XYZ file of C-alpha atoms in Angstrom:
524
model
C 103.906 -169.613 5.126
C 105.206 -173.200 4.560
C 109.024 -171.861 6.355
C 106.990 -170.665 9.194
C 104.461 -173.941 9.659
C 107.819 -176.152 11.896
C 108.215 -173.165 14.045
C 104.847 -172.367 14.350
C 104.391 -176.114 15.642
C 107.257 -176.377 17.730
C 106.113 -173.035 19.424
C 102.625 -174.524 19.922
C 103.730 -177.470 21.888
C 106.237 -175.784 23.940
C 103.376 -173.428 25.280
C 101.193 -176.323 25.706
C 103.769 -177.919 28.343
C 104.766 -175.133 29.988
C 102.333 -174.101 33.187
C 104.506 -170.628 33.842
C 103.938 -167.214 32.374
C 106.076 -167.288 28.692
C 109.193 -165.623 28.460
C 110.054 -162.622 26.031
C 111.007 -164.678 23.667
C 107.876 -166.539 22.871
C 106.023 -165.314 19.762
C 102.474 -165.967 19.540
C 101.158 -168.714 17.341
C 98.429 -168.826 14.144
C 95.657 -170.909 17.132
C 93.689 -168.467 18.865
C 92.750 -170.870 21.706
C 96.554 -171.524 22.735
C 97.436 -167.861 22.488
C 94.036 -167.389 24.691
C 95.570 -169.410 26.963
C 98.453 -167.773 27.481
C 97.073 -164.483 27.991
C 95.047 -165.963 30.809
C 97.823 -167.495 32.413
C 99.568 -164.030 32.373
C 97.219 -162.228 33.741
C 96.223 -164.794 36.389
C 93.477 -163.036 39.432
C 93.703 -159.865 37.606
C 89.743 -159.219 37.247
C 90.414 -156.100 36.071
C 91.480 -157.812 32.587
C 88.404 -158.272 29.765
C 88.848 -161.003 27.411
C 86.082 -160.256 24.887
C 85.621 -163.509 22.242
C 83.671 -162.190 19.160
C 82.449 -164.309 16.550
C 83.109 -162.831 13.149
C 80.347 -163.695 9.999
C 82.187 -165.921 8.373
C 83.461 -168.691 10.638
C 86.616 -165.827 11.860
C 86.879 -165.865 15.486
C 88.226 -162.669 17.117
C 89.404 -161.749 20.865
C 89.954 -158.786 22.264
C 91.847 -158.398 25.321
C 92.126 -154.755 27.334
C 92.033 -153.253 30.786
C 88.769 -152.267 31.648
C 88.481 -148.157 33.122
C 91.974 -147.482 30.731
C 90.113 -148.114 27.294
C 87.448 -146.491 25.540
C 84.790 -149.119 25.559
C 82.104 -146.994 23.461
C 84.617 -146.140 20.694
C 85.403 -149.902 20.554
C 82.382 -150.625 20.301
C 80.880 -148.212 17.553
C 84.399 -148.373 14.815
C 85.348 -152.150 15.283
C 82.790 -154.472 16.878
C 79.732 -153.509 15.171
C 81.404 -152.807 11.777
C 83.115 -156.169 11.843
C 79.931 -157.875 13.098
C 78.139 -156.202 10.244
C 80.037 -158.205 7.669
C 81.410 -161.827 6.110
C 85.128 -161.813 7.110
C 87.620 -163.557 4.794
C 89.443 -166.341 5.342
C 92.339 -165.404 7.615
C 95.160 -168.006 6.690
C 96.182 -165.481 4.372
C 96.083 -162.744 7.009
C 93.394 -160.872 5.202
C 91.037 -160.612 8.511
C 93.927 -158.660 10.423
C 94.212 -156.719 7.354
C 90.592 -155.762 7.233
C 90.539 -154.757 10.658
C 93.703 -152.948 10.738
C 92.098 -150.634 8.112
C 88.911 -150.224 10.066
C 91.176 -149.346 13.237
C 93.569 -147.059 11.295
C 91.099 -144.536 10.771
C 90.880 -143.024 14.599
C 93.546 -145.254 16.258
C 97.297 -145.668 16.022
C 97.831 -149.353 15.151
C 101.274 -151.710 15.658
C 101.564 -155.357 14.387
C 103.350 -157.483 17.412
C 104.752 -161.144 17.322
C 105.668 -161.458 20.783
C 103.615 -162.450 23.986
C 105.635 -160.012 25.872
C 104.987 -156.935 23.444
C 101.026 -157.726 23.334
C 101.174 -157.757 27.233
C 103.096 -154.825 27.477
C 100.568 -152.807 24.798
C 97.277 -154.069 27.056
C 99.219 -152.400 30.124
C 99.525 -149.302 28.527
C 95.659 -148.827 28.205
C 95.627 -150.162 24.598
C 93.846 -152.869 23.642
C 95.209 -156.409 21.728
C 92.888 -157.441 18.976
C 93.820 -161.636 17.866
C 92.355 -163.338 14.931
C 92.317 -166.976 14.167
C 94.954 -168.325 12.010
C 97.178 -165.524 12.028
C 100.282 -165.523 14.545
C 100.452 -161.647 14.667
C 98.307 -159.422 16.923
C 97.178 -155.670 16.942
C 97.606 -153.091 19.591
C 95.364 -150.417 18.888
C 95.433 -147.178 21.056
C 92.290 -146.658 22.804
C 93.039 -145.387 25.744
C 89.379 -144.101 27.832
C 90.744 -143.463 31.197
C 89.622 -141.045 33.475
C 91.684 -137.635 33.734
C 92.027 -134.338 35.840
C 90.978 -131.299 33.545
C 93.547 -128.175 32.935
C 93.313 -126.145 35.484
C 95.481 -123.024 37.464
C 97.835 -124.386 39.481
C 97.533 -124.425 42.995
C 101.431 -124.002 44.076
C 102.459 -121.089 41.183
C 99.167 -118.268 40.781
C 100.091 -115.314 39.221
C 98.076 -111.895 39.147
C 98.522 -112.246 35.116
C 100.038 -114.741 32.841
C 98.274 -118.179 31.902
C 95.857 -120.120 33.771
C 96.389 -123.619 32.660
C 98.961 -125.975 34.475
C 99.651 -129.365 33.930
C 97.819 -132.791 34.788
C 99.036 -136.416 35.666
C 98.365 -137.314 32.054
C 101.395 -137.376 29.852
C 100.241 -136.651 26.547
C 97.950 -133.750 27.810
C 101.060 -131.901 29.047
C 103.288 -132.238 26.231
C 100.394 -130.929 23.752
C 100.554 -127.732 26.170
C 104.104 -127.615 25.328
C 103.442 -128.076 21.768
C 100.678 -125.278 21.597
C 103.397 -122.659 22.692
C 106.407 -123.899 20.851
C 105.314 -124.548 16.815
C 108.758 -125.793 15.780
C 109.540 -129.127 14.275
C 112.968 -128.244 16.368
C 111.078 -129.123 19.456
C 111.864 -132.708 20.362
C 109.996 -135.107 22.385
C 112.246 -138.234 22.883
C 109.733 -140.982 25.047
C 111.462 -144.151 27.095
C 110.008 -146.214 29.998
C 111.210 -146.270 33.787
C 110.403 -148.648 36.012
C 110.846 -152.551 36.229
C 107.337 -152.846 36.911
C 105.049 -149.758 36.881
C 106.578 -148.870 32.857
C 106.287 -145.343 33.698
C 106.682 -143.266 30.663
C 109.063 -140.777 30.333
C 109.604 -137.905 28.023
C 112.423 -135.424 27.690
C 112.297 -132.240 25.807
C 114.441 -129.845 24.096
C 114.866 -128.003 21.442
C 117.579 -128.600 18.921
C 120.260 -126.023 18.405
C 119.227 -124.125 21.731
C 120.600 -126.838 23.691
C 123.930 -127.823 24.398
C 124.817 -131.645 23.543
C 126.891 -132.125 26.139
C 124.600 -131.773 28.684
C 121.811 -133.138 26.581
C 123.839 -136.319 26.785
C 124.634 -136.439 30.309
C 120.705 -136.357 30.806
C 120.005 -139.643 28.962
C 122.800 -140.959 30.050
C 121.945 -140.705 34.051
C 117.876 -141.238 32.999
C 118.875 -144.847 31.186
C 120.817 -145.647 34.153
C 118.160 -145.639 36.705
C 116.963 -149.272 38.102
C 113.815 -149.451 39.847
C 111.116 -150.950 40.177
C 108.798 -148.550 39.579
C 108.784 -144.564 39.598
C 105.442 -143.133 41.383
C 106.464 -139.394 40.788
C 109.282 -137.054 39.493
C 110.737 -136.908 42.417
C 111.998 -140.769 41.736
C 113.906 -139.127 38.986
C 114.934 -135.912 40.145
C 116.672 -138.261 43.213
C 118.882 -140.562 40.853
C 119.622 -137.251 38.488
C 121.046 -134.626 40.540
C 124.542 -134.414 41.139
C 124.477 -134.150 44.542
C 122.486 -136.017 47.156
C 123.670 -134.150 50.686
C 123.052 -130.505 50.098
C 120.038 -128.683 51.111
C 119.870 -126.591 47.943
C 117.593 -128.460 44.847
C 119.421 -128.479 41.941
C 116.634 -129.890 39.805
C 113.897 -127.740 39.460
C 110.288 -128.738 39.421
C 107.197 -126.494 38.106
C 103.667 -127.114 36.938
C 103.214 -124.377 34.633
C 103.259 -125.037 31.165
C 104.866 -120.921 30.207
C 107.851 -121.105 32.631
C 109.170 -124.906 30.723
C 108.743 -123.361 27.141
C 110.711 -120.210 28.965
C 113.240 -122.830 30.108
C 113.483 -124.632 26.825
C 113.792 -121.433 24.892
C 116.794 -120.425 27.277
C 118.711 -124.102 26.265
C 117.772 -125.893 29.231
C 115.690 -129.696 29.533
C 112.443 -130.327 30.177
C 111.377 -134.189 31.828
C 107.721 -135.358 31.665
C 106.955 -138.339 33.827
C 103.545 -139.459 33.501
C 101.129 -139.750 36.378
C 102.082 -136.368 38.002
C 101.570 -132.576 37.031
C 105.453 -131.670 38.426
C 107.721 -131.179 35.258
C 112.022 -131.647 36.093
C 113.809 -128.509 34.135
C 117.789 -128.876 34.277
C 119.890 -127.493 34.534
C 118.604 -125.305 37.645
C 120.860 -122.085 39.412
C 120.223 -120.636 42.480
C 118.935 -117.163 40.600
C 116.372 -119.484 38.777
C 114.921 -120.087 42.281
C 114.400 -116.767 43.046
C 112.536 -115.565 40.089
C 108.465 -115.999 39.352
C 106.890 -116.465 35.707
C 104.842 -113.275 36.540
C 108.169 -111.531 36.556
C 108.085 -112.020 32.648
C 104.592 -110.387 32.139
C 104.849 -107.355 34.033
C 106.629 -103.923 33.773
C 110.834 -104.187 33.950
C 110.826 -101.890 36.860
C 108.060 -103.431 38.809
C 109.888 -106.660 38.312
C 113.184 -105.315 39.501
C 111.903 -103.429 42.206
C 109.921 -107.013 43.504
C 113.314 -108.966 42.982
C 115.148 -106.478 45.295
C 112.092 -107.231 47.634
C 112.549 -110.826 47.425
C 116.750 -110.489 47.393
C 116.409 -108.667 51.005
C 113.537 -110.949 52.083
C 115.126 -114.476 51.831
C 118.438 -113.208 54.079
C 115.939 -112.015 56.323
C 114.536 -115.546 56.565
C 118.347 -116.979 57.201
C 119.732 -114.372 58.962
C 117.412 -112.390 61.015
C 116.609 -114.965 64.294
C 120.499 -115.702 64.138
C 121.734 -111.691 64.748
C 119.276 -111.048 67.198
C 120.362 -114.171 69.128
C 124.214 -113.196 68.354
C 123.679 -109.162 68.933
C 121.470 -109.641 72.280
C 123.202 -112.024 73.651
C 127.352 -111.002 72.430
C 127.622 -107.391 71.256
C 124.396 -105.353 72.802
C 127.036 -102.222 72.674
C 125.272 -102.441 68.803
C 121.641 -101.944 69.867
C 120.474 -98.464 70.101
C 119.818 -97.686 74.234
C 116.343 -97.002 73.869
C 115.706 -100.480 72.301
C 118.337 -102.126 74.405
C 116.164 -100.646 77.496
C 112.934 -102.133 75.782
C 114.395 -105.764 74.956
C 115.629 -106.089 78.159
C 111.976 -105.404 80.007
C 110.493 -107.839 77.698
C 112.968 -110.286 78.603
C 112.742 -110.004 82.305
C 111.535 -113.353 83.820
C 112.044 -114.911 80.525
C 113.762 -118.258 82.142
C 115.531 -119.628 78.730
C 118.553 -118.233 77.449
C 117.975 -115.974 73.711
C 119.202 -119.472 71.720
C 117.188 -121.664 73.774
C 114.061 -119.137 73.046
C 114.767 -118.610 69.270
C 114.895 -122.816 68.662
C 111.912 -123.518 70.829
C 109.935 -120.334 68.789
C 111.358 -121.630 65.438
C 110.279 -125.297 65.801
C 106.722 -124.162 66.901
C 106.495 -122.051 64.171
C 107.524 -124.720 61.574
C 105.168 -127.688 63.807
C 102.448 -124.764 62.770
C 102.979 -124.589 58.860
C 103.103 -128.254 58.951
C 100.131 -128.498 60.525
C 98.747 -126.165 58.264
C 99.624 -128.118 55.303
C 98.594 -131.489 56.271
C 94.978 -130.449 57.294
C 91.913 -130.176 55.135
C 92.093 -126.833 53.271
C 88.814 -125.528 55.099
C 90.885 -125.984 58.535
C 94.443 -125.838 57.680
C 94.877 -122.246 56.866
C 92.414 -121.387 60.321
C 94.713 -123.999 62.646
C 98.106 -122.558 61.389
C 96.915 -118.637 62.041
C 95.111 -119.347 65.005
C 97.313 -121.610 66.460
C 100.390 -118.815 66.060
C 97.988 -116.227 67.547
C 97.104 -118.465 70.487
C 100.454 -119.685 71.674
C 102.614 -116.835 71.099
C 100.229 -114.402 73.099
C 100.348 -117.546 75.680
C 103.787 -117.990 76.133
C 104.375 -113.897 76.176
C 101.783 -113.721 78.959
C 103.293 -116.787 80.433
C 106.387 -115.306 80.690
C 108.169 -118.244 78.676
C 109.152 -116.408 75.737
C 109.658 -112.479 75.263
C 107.367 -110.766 73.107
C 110.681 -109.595 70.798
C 110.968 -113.179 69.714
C 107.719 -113.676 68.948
C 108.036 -110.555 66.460
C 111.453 -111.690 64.927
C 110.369 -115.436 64.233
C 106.941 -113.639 63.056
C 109.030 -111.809 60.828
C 111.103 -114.572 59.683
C 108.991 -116.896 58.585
C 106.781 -114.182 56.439
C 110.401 -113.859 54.786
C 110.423 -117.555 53.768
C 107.094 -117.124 52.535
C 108.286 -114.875 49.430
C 110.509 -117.064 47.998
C 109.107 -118.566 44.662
C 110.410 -121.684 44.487
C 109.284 -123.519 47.404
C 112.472 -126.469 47.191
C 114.321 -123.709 47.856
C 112.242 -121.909 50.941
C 112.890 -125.759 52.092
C 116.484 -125.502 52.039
C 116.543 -122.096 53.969
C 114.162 -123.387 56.665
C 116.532 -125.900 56.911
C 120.290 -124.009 57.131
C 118.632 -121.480 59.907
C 118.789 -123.800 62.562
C 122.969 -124.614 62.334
C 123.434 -120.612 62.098
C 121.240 -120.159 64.529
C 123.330 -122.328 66.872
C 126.641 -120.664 65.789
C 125.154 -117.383 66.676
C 124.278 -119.077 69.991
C 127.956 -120.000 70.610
C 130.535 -117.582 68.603
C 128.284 -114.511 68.488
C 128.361 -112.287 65.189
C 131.454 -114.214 64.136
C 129.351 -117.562 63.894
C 126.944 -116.182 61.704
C 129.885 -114.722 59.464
C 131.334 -118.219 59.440
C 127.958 -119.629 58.477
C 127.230 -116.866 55.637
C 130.656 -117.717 54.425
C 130.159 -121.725 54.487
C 126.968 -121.169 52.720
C 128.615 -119.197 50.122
C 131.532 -121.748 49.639
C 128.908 -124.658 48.955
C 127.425 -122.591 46.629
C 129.935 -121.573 44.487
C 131.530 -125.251 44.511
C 127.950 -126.689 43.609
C 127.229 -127.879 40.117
C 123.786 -129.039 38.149
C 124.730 -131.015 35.093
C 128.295 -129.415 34.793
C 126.463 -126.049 34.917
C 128.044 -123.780 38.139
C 125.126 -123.035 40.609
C 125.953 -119.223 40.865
C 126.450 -118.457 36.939
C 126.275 -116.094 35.815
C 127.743 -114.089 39.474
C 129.991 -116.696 39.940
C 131.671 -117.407 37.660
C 130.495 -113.842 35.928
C 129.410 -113.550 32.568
C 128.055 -109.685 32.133
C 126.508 -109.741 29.405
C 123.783 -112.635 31.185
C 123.764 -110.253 34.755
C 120.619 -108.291 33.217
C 118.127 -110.880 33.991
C 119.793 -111.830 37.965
C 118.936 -108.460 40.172
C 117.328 -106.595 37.893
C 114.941 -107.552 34.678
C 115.890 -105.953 32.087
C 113.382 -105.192 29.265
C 113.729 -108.082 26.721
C 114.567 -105.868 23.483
C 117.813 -105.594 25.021
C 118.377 -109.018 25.900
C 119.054 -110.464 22.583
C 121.013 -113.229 23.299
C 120.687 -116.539 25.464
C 122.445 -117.439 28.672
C 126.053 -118.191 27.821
C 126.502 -121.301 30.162
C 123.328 -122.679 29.637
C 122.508 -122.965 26.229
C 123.783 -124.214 22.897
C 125.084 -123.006 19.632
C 121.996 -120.585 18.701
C 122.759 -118.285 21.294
C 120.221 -115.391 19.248
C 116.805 -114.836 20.759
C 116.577 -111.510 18.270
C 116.998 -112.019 14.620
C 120.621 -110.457 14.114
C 120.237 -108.925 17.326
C 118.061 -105.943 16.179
C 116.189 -103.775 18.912
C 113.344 -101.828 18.439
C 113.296 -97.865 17.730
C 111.762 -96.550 20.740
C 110.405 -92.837 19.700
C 111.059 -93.466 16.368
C 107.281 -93.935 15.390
C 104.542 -91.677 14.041
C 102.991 -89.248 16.760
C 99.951 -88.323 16.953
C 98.314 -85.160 15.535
């Protein structure tokens, strides 16, 4: 104590001259009024700060210092104030009172001694609260965080017909105790770090060891510790700094509030990241086949599954392609519509003044003005405006005579397409790529939609998430992974993990062993 009493001294008067918040650097010192002061001077026209100065039997003076609506006031109350109040503290010279009340906190709080200004400030943001003594030059941050919180509920963006019914919340440690209740292995790791100069937004990334490969583990905290901001709101903030490539309409970070379909991801080798303050979980890295495929295919029947996928396969070129070949084959090569129908578009079209491109973009933007709408408004109006609204002006403009009654069909058409894709980043991107091969349809007939199918296809096969190739495993093609792309193969006979994706343990079967089918007892 005697080595400590010049530095203790010297730290004393420096905070006694200086009028400024303290650096890092300062430690706090063994009087409780000068370290008072400097937590005031801190946290300067923030009312939302409680300094609580308690009195202690014994002639020990005690301050508490927390953020009032992020701590549990009651539990403070009931296991430390009226405990302490209750009895004669020691002298704390010694450090005997911090001692004391370290053991009454340990008990139903986690507990860290600090020495720095800088680290108690940092603890009181984080919904803890900082417990000083007199005469000792250490504090306590004691986790009592009391905040309000969203309950687990079903969410609103993934419902299935059966699978689980809890999603995640904007509280961090809520969600990754739904992670741990599905995965029971100490091989499941939970690494935490902070983003944000100044909203100190926790961060967790998960994996599990073995399952995923280092390589790409590494590249993930390497681009996470090299984002600089100051502050991150959402996951979005650090999906944009993560993914390798900023000008593409195609996600390659995917984002999901169900707690089933990131253990799924985890147990295939991929990475889960947890940002606190939002329900959306980051899973890298993401293909294009991942984007296409539902957690409910997992709990239904293999050829239910495969028969939807197919459904969903022919549905999303429908929503890319379809407006662009009736624009190219109407307008360019009618010689390919049957006579009868050619007969029947024509009629429709008679005293339509626009040309079939003109009529397709004008349809297409109304259409996606309408879901818009739709989303912004309340929910007791939105869905009523968008239908309503669709019904209205398209049998408006028919009757008008401003757009043909075929169009109106086809754009119908389309857009129920988009609307069974199950990743909605990725209905985004093919709401977005219709409107350039729309308008090479317009111009170069069947042979600008070709060219657009094929530039589509290029980007895809040259895009990349985390080193992983967007199209694997079609392109390039690893057969033995191809049983879970078009089809859904039972999962007896899918005993190992994707080849690309995940680590060392490749075995999701113990030695690879498949069930006897037939092979049991039948029934008298």
């Amino acid at each position: 104590m005697k080595s400590r009493k010049p530095r203790l001294l010297k730290a004393i008067k420096e905070l006694e001259n200086t009028s400024t918040a303290p650096s890092s650097n300062d430690v706090l010192v063994a009087d409780l009024a000068v370290n008072e002061q400097v937590l005031r001077g801190v946290f300067e026209s923030c009312s939302d700060v409680v300094f609580r100065s308690v009195m202690v039997p014994g002639f020990s003076k005690m301050l508490l210092v927390f953020v009032d609506g992020l701590v549990d006031a009651a539990t403070l109350d009931k296991v430390l104030l009226k405990p302490m109040l209750s009895r004669e503290m020691p002298d704390a010279a010694d450090g005997a009172a911090s001692r004391i009340i370290q053991e009454q906190l340990v008990a139903i709080a986690k507990v860290e001694t600090v020495h720095r200004v800088k680290d108690v400030v940092d603890g009181i943001l984080k919904s803890n609260v900082g417990v000083l003594v007199e005469g000792d030059s250490d504090a306590l941050i004691a986790e009592l965080k009391g905040f309000e919180k969203r309950a687990v509920e079903e969410p609103a963006a993934e419902i299935t017909v059966r699978g689980p019914r809890d999603g995640f919340t904007e509280t961090l440690r809520v969600n990754t105790a739904l992670l741990r209740r599905r995965i029971r292995s100490p091989r499941l790791k939970l690494e935490s770090l902070s983003l944000g100069d100044l909203s100190q937004t926790d961060v967790v990334i998960a994996y599990i060891t073995g399952v995923v490969q280092e390589t790409v583990l590494q590249e993930v905290r390497k681009r996470i510790n090299r984002i600089e901001i100051d502050g991150v709101l959402e996951s979005a903030y650090v999906e944009e700094f993560i993914q390798d490539r900023a000008l593409t309409p195609f996600p390659q970070v995917q984002n999901t509030e169900r707690p089933d379909v990131v253990c799924a991801s985890l147990l295939e080798g991929r990475i889960a990241i947890f940002v606190d303050t939002t329900p959306f979980v980051l899973i890298v890295p993401m293909t294009f086949w991942t984007g296409l495929q539902a957690a409910e295919d997992y709990y239904e029947r293999t050829l239910y599954t495969s028969f939807i996928r197919w459904i969903r396969f022919i549905l999303f070129n429908v929503a890319l392609f379809l407006p662009s070949l009736y624009v190219a084959i109407t307008t360019y090569h009618p010689q390919l519509i049957p006579t009868n129908l050619l007969i029947s578009i024509a009629a429709a079209r008679e005293g339509v003044p626009f040309p079939t491109v003109i009529e397709a973009f004008m349809m297409e933007l109304m259409f996606e003005g309408l879901r818009e709408a739709g989303v912004r408004l309340p929910k007791a109006v939105g869905s009523a405006v968008s239908i309503v609204g669709a019904l209205v002006i398209g049998q408006a403009a028919v009757q008008a005579g401003i757009i043909s009654a075929p169009m109106v069909i086809v754009v119908s058409a389309t857009g129920i397409a988009s609307f069974a894709i199950p990743r909605y980043n990725l209905g985004i991107a093919y709401r977005i790529l219709r409107f350039p091969v729309l308008l090479l349809a317009g111009t170069l007939g069947l042979f600008g939609v070709g060219l657009g199918a094929l530039a589509i296809l290029a980007h895809l096969v040259n895009l990349r998430s985390f080193g992983v190739p967007y199209l694997v495993p079609v392109a390039p093609q690893v057969p033995s992974n191809l049983k879970d792309v078009f089809l859904r193969a039972p999962l007896w006979s899918t005993p190992h993990r994707p080849r690309l994706i995940s680590g060392a343990d490749k075995q999701r079967l113990p030695h690879g062993k498949r069930p006897k089918i037939g092979q049991g007892n039948q029934p008298t």
